[in-house]
């Protein structure tokens, strides 16, 4: 059985995912960071062995698209040379870690990430496919809105804590205990009867599971920071990635001048140490650019499953979406670009677009078979003006 045909797993580099435009090869940067040589090398690999397009995912990973079975082997060799390849599928799958991009030289974030990566590699834990960790150890939390099952955070006084998702309070830990405690929480999750490959911590706790006394905490985590936006930060320049997809040429430009890239789960990338906003096709540099409010999958003609050109429609509608709302345009019901809910979701079908309000591609549409040109000429239908 080919790797690509295995079901019930999360795609990675070693075991890619088939898509309409070929294999999708997911690369998980260690510590959530690519040095400049790795970023430039990835751009080269995407051009040589893929179709030149690179997704920036909601797990802060990159995906090289349009890879064939033949070029996959060559791509893996290239990733190994860039030290971006895990030794095996199990290690790669467990290394599902979000890292705050706002760490500073000399703080503990990168060391915690490296320790957790190593501990997970050694653990042989069989975790559910989406089970993940977050290292969100700044003065305020920036990853609270992003999916994770075990979090390493700080309290208001700066002490470290480990918190299971779904628990309001975390367990205070010394620096040397943080990774071991995070792993102990994951072990407890596995041992407490979660056999389901889709199991998640918050659901487990909500269903009545109780953390053991040794892992339960009474410490309030630090406050949550307002959502990050494109702009200049002490750590560098944060840019948005239109539709979560870069061309190899834009990734090359971003990695130019020797700047490392810190990945985020917000379809934004931080160019480390950069003091001016980068400019390249497909980058969003304005903090309130309407393009930040729209999500669209590859769509036609890039994906064979697609019933419509999703990105053209999303771009045409972006200016009509309220500042606090989000529009998701999906080429089919699979919802590859966004599995969660959005204020407005348009799903392309063979009969036109289905409209879902405050839901996902899998929810019941309020209207079916809408015509693309009608939506563009009267976007009030999206907001309930029908
Ligand atoms: S959601 Fe979009 S990218 Fe995913 S299979 Fe459907 S059309 Fe293709």
CSV table of C-alpha atoms and ligand atoms in Angstrom, one decimal:
chain,number,residue,atom,x,y,z
A,1,UNK,CA,0.0,0.0,0.0
A,2,UNK,CA,1.4,3.4,-0.9
A,3,UNK,CA,2.0,5.8,1.9
A,4,UNK,CA,-0.3,8.3,0.3
A,5,UNK,CA,-3.2,5.8,0.4
A,6,UNK,CA,-3.1,5.2,4.1
A,7,UNK,CA,-6.2,6.8,5.9
A,8,UNK,CA,-6.7,8.1,9.4
A,9,UNK,CA,-3.3,9.9,9.7
A,10,UNK,CA,-2.0,13.4,9.6
A,11,UNK,CA,0.1,14.2,6.5
A,12,UNK,CA,3.7,15.0,6.8
A,13,UNK,CA,6.8,14.9,4.7
A,14,UNK,CA,7.5,11.2,4.8
A,15,UNK,CA,3.8,10.3,4.4
A,16,UNK,CA,2.3,13.0,2.1
A,17,UNK,CA,-1.3,13.6,1.3
A,18,UNK,CA,-2.8,13.2,-2.1
A,19,UNK,CA,-4.6,16.2,-3.4
A,20,UNK,CA,-6.1,17.4,-6.7
A,21,UNK,CA,-2.8,18.9,-7.8
A,22,UNK,CA,-0.6,16.0,-6.7
A,23,UNK,CA,1.0,15.1,-3.4
A,24,UNK,CA,1.1,17.7,-0.6
A,25,UNK,CA,4.3,17.4,1.4
A,26,UNK,CA,4.0,19.0,4.8
A,27,UNK,CA,7.2,20.3,6.4
A,28,UNK,CA,7.3,21.0,10.2
A,29,UNK,CA,10.0,23.6,11.0
A,30,UNK,CA,11.8,22.7,14.2
A,31,UNK,CA,11.1,25.2,16.9
A,32,UNK,CA,8.6,26.9,14.5
A,33,UNK,CA,11.6,28.5,12.7
A,34,UNK,CA,13.4,28.3,9.4
A,35,UNK,CA,16.8,29.8,9.1
A,36,UNK,CA,17.5,31.8,6.0
A,37,UNK,CA,19.3,28.9,4.2
A,38,UNK,CA,16.4,26.5,5.0
A,39,UNK,CA,13.8,28.9,3.8
A,40,UNK,CA,15.7,29.5,0.5
A,41,UNK,CA,16.3,25.7,0.2
A,42,UNK,CA,12.6,25.0,0.6
A,43,UNK,CA,11.8,27.5,-2.1
A,44,UNK,CA,14.2,25.7,-4.4
A,45,UNK,CA,12.7,22.3,-3.6
A,46,UNK,CA,9.2,23.6,-4.2
A,47,UNK,CA,10.2,24.9,-7.6
A,48,UNK,CA,12.2,21.7,-8.5
A,49,UNK,CA,10.1,18.9,-7.1
A,50,UNK,CA,6.6,20.5,-6.7
A,51,UNK,CA,4.5,23.0,-8.7
A,52,UNK,CA,6.2,26.0,-7.0
A,53,UNK,CA,3.3,26.7,-4.6
A,54,UNK,CA,3.8,26.5,-0.8
A,55,UNK,CA,1.0,26.5,1.7
A,56,UNK,CA,1.4,28.2,5.1
A,57,UNK,CA,-0.9,26.2,7.3
A,58,UNK,CA,-2.9,26.8,10.5
A,59,UNK,CA,-0.5,24.5,12.3
A,60,UNK,CA,2.4,26.9,11.4
A,61,UNK,CA,3.8,24.4,8.9
A,62,UNK,CA,4.6,24.7,5.3
A,63,UNK,CA,3.3,22.4,2.5
A,64,UNK,CA,4.9,21.9,-0.8
A,65,UNK,CA,2.3,21.2,-3.4
A,66,UNK,CA,2.1,19.4,-6.7
A,67,UNK,CA,4.7,16.7,-5.9
A,68,UNK,CA,4.7,13.4,-7.9
A,69,UNK,CA,5.5,9.9,-6.5
A,70,UNK,CA,8.9,10.2,-8.3
A,71,UNK,CA,9.8,13.6,-7.2
A,72,UNK,CA,8.8,12.8,-3.6
A,73,UNK,CA,11.9,10.7,-3.0
A,74,UNK,CA,14.1,13.5,-4.3
A,75,UNK,CA,12.3,16.1,-2.2
A,76,UNK,CA,12.9,14.0,0.9
A,77,UNK,CA,16.6,13.9,0.1
A,78,UNK,CA,16.5,17.7,-0.2
A,79,UNK,CA,14.7,18.1,3.1
A,80,UNK,CA,17.2,15.8,4.9
A,81,UNK,CA,20.0,18.0,3.6
A,82,UNK,CA,18.3,21.0,5.1
A,83,UNK,CA,17.9,19.1,8.4
A,84,UNK,CA,14.1,19.4,8.1
A,85,UNK,CA,13.3,15.7,8.0
A,86,UNK,CA,12.4,13.5,11.0
A,87,UNK,CA,13.8,10.0,11.1
A,88,UNK,CA,10.4,8.2,10.8
A,89,UNK,CA,6.7,8.8,10.5
A,90,UNK,CA,6.0,8.3,14.2
A,91,UNK,CA,8.5,11.0,15.3
A,92,UNK,CA,7.2,13.3,12.6
A,93,UNK,CA,3.5,12.8,13.7
A,94,UNK,CA,4.2,13.4,17.4
A,95,UNK,CA,6.1,16.6,16.7
A,96,UNK,CA,3.0,18.7,16.5
A,97,UNK,CA,4.0,21.8,18.4
A,98,UNK,CA,3.0,25.5,18.0
A,99,UNK,CA,5.6,28.0,19.2
A,100,UNK,CA,5.0,31.6,20.0
A,101,UNK,CA,6.8,33.7,17.3
A,102,UNK,CA,7.4,36.5,19.8
A,103,UNK,CA,10.3,34.9,21.6
A,104,UNK,CA,13.4,36.9,22.2
A,105,UNK,CA,17.1,36.0,22.2
A,106,UNK,CA,18.0,34.6,25.6
A,107,UNK,CA,14.5,33.6,26.7
A,108,UNK,CA,13.5,30.0,27.2
A,109,UNK,CA,11.1,29.4,24.3
A,110,UNK,CA,13.5,27.8,21.8
A,111,UNK,CA,15.1,25.7,24.5
A,112,UNK,CA,11.7,24.5,25.7
A,113,UNK,CA,10.7,23.7,22.1
A,114,UNK,CA,13.9,21.7,21.4
A,115,UNK,CA,13.5,19.8,24.7
A,116,UNK,CA,9.9,19.0,23.9
A,117,UNK,CA,10.8,17.8,20.4
A,118,UNK,CA,13.4,15.5,21.8
A,119,UNK,CA,11.2,14.2,24.6
A,120,UNK,CA,8.4,13.4,22.1
A,121,UNK,CA,10.8,11.7,19.7
A,122,UNK,CA,12.0,9.4,22.6
A,123,UNK,CA,8.5,8.9,24.1
A,124,UNK,CA,7.0,6.5,21.5
A,125,UNK,CA,3.7,7.9,22.6
A,126,UNK,CA,0.8,6.9,20.3
A,127,UNK,CA,-1.2,10.2,20.3
A,128,UNK,CA,-4.4,10.9,18.3
A,129,UNK,CA,-3.6,12.4,14.9
A,130,UNK,CA,-4.4,16.0,15.7
A,131,UNK,CA,-3.1,16.0,19.3
A,132,UNK,CA,-0.7,18.9,19.7
A,133,UNK,CA,1.3,21.1,22.1
A,134,UNK,CA,1.7,24.8,22.4
A,135,UNK,CA,4.7,26.7,23.8
A,136,UNK,CA,3.2,30.1,24.6
A,137,UNK,CA,5.5,31.3,27.3
A,138,UNK,CA,5.5,35.1,26.7
A,139,UNK,CA,4.2,37.7,29.2
A,140,UNK,CA,0.8,37.4,27.5
A,141,UNK,CA,-0.5,34.4,25.6
A,142,UNK,CA,-0.7,34.6,21.8
A,143,UNK,CA,-1.7,31.0,20.9
A,144,UNK,CA,-4.8,30.7,23.2
A,145,UNK,CA,-7.1,30.8,20.1
A,146,UNK,CA,-5.1,28.1,18.3
A,147,UNK,CA,-5.7,24.4,18.7
A,148,UNK,CA,-3.5,22.6,21.2
A,149,UNK,CA,-4.1,19.9,23.8
A,150,UNK,CA,-1.2,20.6,26.2
A,151,UNK,CA,0.1,24.1,26.8
A,152,UNK,CA,3.3,25.4,28.4
A,153,UNK,CA,2.4,29.0,29.5
A,154,UNK,CA,3.3,31.5,32.1
A,155,UNK,CA,1.3,33.0,35.0
A,156,UNK,CA,0.9,36.8,35.5
A,157,UNK,CA,4.1,36.8,37.7
A,158,UNK,CA,6.2,35.1,35.0
A,159,UNK,CA,6.3,31.6,36.4
A,160,UNK,CA,5.9,28.6,34.0
A,161,UNK,CA,2.8,26.4,34.1
A,162,UNK,CA,1.5,23.4,32.2
A,163,UNK,CA,-2.2,23.5,31.3
A,164,UNK,CA,-4.4,20.8,29.7
A,165,UNK,CA,-6.7,22.3,27.1
A,166,UNK,CA,-10.1,22.6,28.6
A,167,UNK,CA,-8.8,23.2,32.1
A,168,UNK,CA,-9.0,26.9,33.1
A,169,UNK,CA,-6.0,26.6,35.5
A,170,UNK,CA,-2.6,25.2,35.0
A,171,UNK,CA,0.0,23.5,37.2
A,172,UNK,CA,2.9,25.7,38.2
A,173,UNK,CA,6.2,24.1,37.3
A,174,UNK,CA,9.9,24.8,37.7
A,175,UNK,CA,11.8,25.3,34.5
A,176,UNK,CA,13.3,21.9,34.6
A,177,UNK,CA,9.9,20.2,35.1
A,178,UNK,CA,8.0,21.9,32.3
A,179,UNK,CA,8.6,19.4,29.5
A,180,UNK,CA,8.3,16.3,31.7
A,181,UNK,CA,5.0,17.6,33.1
A,182,UNK,CA,3.6,18.4,29.6
A,183,UNK,CA,4.5,14.8,28.5
A,184,UNK,CA,3.0,13.4,31.7
A,185,UNK,CA,-0.3,15.1,30.8
A,186,UNK,CA,-0.2,13.6,27.3
A,187,UNK,CA,0.6,10.1,28.8
A,188,UNK,CA,-2.3,10.4,31.2
A,189,UNK,CA,-4.6,11.3,28.2
A,190,UNK,CA,-3.5,8.2,26.4
A,191,UNK,CA,-3.7,6.0,29.4
A,192,UNK,CA,-7.1,7.2,30.5
A,193,UNK,CA,-8.9,5.4,27.8
A,194,UNK,CA,-8.7,7.6,24.8
A,195,UNK,CA,-8.4,5.1,22.1
A,196,UNK,CA,-10.1,7.2,19.5
A,197,UNK,CA,-7.6,8.5,16.8
A,198,UNK,CA,-9.5,11.7,16.8
A,199,UNK,CA,-9.6,12.2,20.6
A,200,UNK,CA,-8.8,15.7,22.0
A,201,UNK,CA,-8.0,16.9,25.5
A,202,UNK,CA,-10.8,19.5,25.8
A,203,UNK,CA,-13.4,16.9,24.8
A,204,UNK,CA,-12.0,14.4,27.2
A,205,UNK,CA,-12.1,16.7,30.2
A,206,UNK,CA,-15.6,18.0,29.2
A,207,UNK,CA,-16.8,14.4,29.2
A,208,UNK,CA,-15.9,14.1,32.8
A,209,UNK,CA,-12.3,12.9,32.8
A,210,UNK,CA,-10.4,14.2,35.8
A,211,UNK,CA,-6.7,15.0,35.7
A,212,UNK,CA,-4.8,13.2,38.5
A,213,UNK,CA,-3.9,15.4,41.5
A,214,UNK,CA,-0.2,15.5,40.5
A,215,UNK,CA,-1.1,17.2,37.1
A,216,UNK,CA,-4.0,19.3,38.2
A,217,UNK,CA,-3.2,23.0,38.8
A,218,UNK,CA,-4.5,26.1,40.5
A,219,UNK,CA,-2.6,28.7,38.6
A,220,UNK,CA,-4.3,31.3,36.3
A,221,UNK,CA,-2.4,31.7,33.0
A,222,UNK,CA,-1.3,35.1,31.8
A,223,UNK,CA,-3.7,37.3,29.9
A,224,UNK,CA,-4.4,36.8,26.2
A,225,UNK,CA,-2.8,39.3,23.7
A,226,UNK,CA,-5.0,40.8,21.0
A,227,UNK,CA,-4.7,39.0,17.7
A,228,UNK,CA,-1.4,39.7,15.9
A,229,UNK,CA,-1.5,41.7,12.7
A,230,UNK,CA,1.0,42.5,9.9
A,231,UNK,CA,3.4,45.2,11.1
A,232,UNK,CA,6.8,45.8,12.7
A,233,UNK,CA,7.5,44.1,16.1
A,234,UNK,CA,10.6,44.1,18.2
A,235,UNK,CA,11.3,40.6,16.9
A,236,UNK,CA,11.0,41.5,13.2
A,237,UNK,CA,8.4,42.2,10.4
A,238,UNK,CA,5.2,40.2,10.4
A,239,UNK,CA,3.6,39.8,7.0
A,240,UNK,CA,0.3,38.1,6.0
A,241,UNK,CA,0.3,35.5,3.3
A,242,UNK,CA,-2.7,36.0,0.9
A,243,UNK,CA,-4.9,32.8,0.9
A,244,UNK,CA,-2.2,31.1,3.0
A,245,UNK,CA,-0.1,30.3,-0.1
A,246,UNK,CA,3.3,31.6,-1.3
A,247,UNK,CA,5.0,31.1,-4.6
A,248,UNK,CA,8.6,29.8,-4.5
A,249,UNK,CA,9.7,33.2,-5.8
A,250,UNK,CA,8.1,35.0,-2.9
A,251,UNK,CA,9.6,32.6,-0.3
A,252,UNK,CA,13.0,33.2,-1.9
A,253,UNK,CA,12.5,37.0,-1.6
A,254,UNK,CA,11.4,36.6,2.0
A,255,UNK,CA,14.5,34.6,2.9
A,256,UNK,CA,16.8,37.0,1.1
A,257,UNK,CA,19.2,39.2,3.1
A,258,UNK,CA,19.7,36.4,5.6
A,259,UNK,CA,16.5,36.8,7.6
A,260,UNK,CA,15.2,33.7,9.4
A,261,UNK,CA,11.4,33.1,9.3
A,262,UNK,CA,9.3,32.3,12.3
A,263,UNK,CA,6.1,30.5,11.4
A,264,UNK,CA,2.7,31.3,12.9
A,265,UNK,CA,-0.7,29.6,12.9
A,266,UNK,CA,-2.3,32.8,11.6
A,267,UNK,CA,-1.2,32.6,7.9
A,268,UNK,CA,1.4,35.1,8.8
A,269,UNK,CA,5.2,34.8,8.8
A,270,UNK,CA,7.6,36.9,10.9
A,271,UNK,CA,10.8,37.8,9.2
A,272,UNK,CA,13.3,37.7,12.1
A,273,UNK,CA,15.1,41.0,12.8
A,274,UNK,CA,13.8,42.8,9.8
A,275,UNK,CA,13.2,46.5,10.4
A,276,UNK,CA,11.2,47.3,7.3
A,277,UNK,CA,8.1,45.6,5.8
A,278,UNK,CA,9.0,43.1,3.1
A,279,UNK,CA,7.3,43.6,-0.3
A,280,UNK,CA,6.7,40.7,-2.7
A,281,UNK,CA,3.7,39.4,-4.6
A,282,UNK,CA,1.1,37.7,-2.3
A,283,UNK,CA,2.3,39.3,0.9
A,284,UNK,CA,0.0,41.4,3.0
A,285,UNK,CA,1.7,44.2,4.8
A,286,UNK,CA,-1.2,46.4,6.0
A,287,UNK,CA,-2.6,45.5,9.4
A,288,UNK,CA,-6.3,45.8,8.3
A,289,UNK,CA,-6.0,44.7,4.7
A,290,UNK,CA,-9.4,43.1,3.6
A,291,UNK,CA,-7.5,40.1,2.3
A,292,UNK,CA,-6.9,39.1,5.9
A,293,UNK,CA,-10.6,38.4,6.3
A,294,UNK,CA,-10.9,35.9,3.5
A,295,UNK,CA,-9.8,32.2,3.3
A,296,UNK,CA,-9.9,30.2,0.2
A,297,UNK,CA,-8.6,26.8,-0.7
A,298,UNK,CA,-6.6,26.1,-3.9
A,299,UNK,CA,-9.8,25.9,-5.9
A,300,UNK,CA,-9.9,25.6,-9.7
A,301,UNK,CA,-7.9,25.2,-11.7
A,302,UNK,CA,-5.3,24.2,-9.1
A,303,UNK,CA,-7.3,21.4,-7.6
A,304,UNK,CA,-9.1,18.7,-9.6
A,305,UNK,CA,-11.9,18.4,-7.0
A,306,UNK,CA,-12.8,22.0,-7.2
A,307,UNK,CA,-16.1,23.2,-8.7
A,308,UNK,CA,-15.0,26.9,-9.0
A,309,UNK,CA,-12.1,29.4,-8.8
A,310,UNK,CA,-12.3,30.1,-5.1
A,311,UNK,CA,-9.6,32.7,-4.9
A,312,UNK,CA,-11.0,34.9,-7.6
A,313,UNK,CA,-14.3,35.0,-5.9
A,314,UNK,CA,-12.8,35.5,-2.4
A,315,UNK,CA,-10.7,38.4,-3.7
A,316,UNK,CA,-13.8,40.0,-5.4
A,317,UNK,CA,-15.7,39.8,-2.1
A,318,UNK,CA,-13.0,40.7,0.4
A,319,UNK,CA,-14.0,44.4,0.5
A,320,UNK,CA,-17.6,43.6,1.4
A,321,UNK,CA,-16.7,41.6,4.5
A,322,UNK,CA,-17.0,43.4,7.8
A,323,UNK,CA,-13.8,44.0,9.8
A,324,UNK,CA,-14.7,41.5,12.4
A,325,UNK,CA,-16.1,38.8,10.1
A,326,UNK,CA,-14.4,36.1,8.1
A,327,UNK,CA,-15.3,34.7,4.7
A,328,UNK,CA,-14.3,31.2,3.7
A,329,UNK,CA,-14.7,30.1,0.1
A,330,UNK,CA,-14.2,26.4,-0.5
A,331,UNK,CA,-14.0,24.7,-3.8
A,332,UNK,CA,-15.8,21.6,-2.4
A,333,UNK,CA,-17.2,20.4,0.8
A,334,UNK,CA,-13.8,19.1,2.1
A,335,UNK,CA,-12.9,22.5,3.4
A,336,UNK,CA,-9.1,22.0,3.1
A,337,UNK,CA,-8.2,25.6,3.8
A,338,UNK,CA,-10.3,25.9,7.0
A,339,UNK,CA,-11.9,23.1,9.0
A,340,UNK,CA,-13.5,25.5,11.5
A,341,UNK,CA,-16.4,27.9,11.4
A,342,UNK,CA,-16.5,31.3,9.7
A,343,UNK,CA,-19.1,34.0,9.7
A,344,UNK,CA,-19.8,33.3,6.0
A,345,UNK,CA,-18.9,30.1,4.2
A,346,UNK,CA,-19.4,29.6,0.5
A,347,UNK,CA,-19.0,26.0,-0.8
A,348,UNK,CA,-18.8,25.4,-4.5
A,349,UNK,CA,-20.9,22.6,-5.9
A,350,UNK,CA,-21.8,21.4,-9.4
A,351,UNK,CA,-25.0,23.5,-9.1
A,352,UNK,CA,-23.4,26.8,-7.8
A,353,UNK,CA,-22.4,28.0,-4.4
A,354,UNK,CA,-24.0,26.9,-1.1
A,355,UNK,CA,-24.1,29.5,1.6
A,356,UNK,CA,-23.5,28.6,5.3
A,357,UNK,CA,-23.7,31.3,8.0
A,358,UNK,CA,-21.8,31.0,11.2
A,359,UNK,CA,-20.7,27.4,10.4
A,360,UNK,CA,-18.3,25.3,8.4
A,361,UNK,CA,-18.4,23.6,5.0
A,362,UNK,CA,-20.1,20.6,6.6
A,363,UNK,CA,-23.0,22.5,8.1
A,364,UNK,CA,-26.4,22.9,6.6
A,365,UNK,CA,-26.5,25.8,4.0
A,366,UNK,CA,-29.1,28.5,4.4
A,367,UNK,CA,-29.1,29.0,0.6
A,368,UNK,CA,-28.1,26.6,-2.2
A,369,UNK,CA,-27.0,27.0,-5.8
A,370,UNK,CA,-26.1,30.7,-5.8
A,371,UNK,CA,-24.6,32.1,-8.9
A,372,UNK,CA,-21.1,33.5,-8.7
A,373,UNK,CA,-21.9,36.7,-10.7
A,374,UNK,CA,-25.1,37.3,-8.7
A,375,UNK,CA,-23.1,37.1,-5.4
A,376,UNK,CA,-20.5,39.6,-6.7
A,377,UNK,CA,-23.2,42.0,-7.9
A,378,UNK,CA,-25.2,41.8,-4.7
A,379,UNK,CA,-23.0,40.7,-1.8
A,380,UNK,CA,-25.7,41.6,0.7
A,381,UNK,CA,-27.1,38.1,0.2
A,382,UNK,CA,-24.1,36.8,2.2
A,383,UNK,CA,-25.0,38.9,5.2
A,384,UNK,CA,-28.7,38.0,5.2
A,385,UNK,CA,-30.0,40.6,2.8
A,386,UNK,CA,-31.9,37.9,0.9
B,1,LIG,S1,-11.6,22.0,-0.4
B,1,LIG,FE1,-10.6,23.0,-2.2
B,1,LIG,S2,-8.4,22.2,-2.2
B,1,LIG,FE2,-9.7,20.9,-0.9
B,1,LIG,S3,-10.3,19.2,-2.2
B,1,LIG,FE3,-11.9,20.7,-2.2
B,1,LIG,S4,-11.5,22.1,-3.9
B,1,LIG,FE4,-9.6,20.9,-3.5
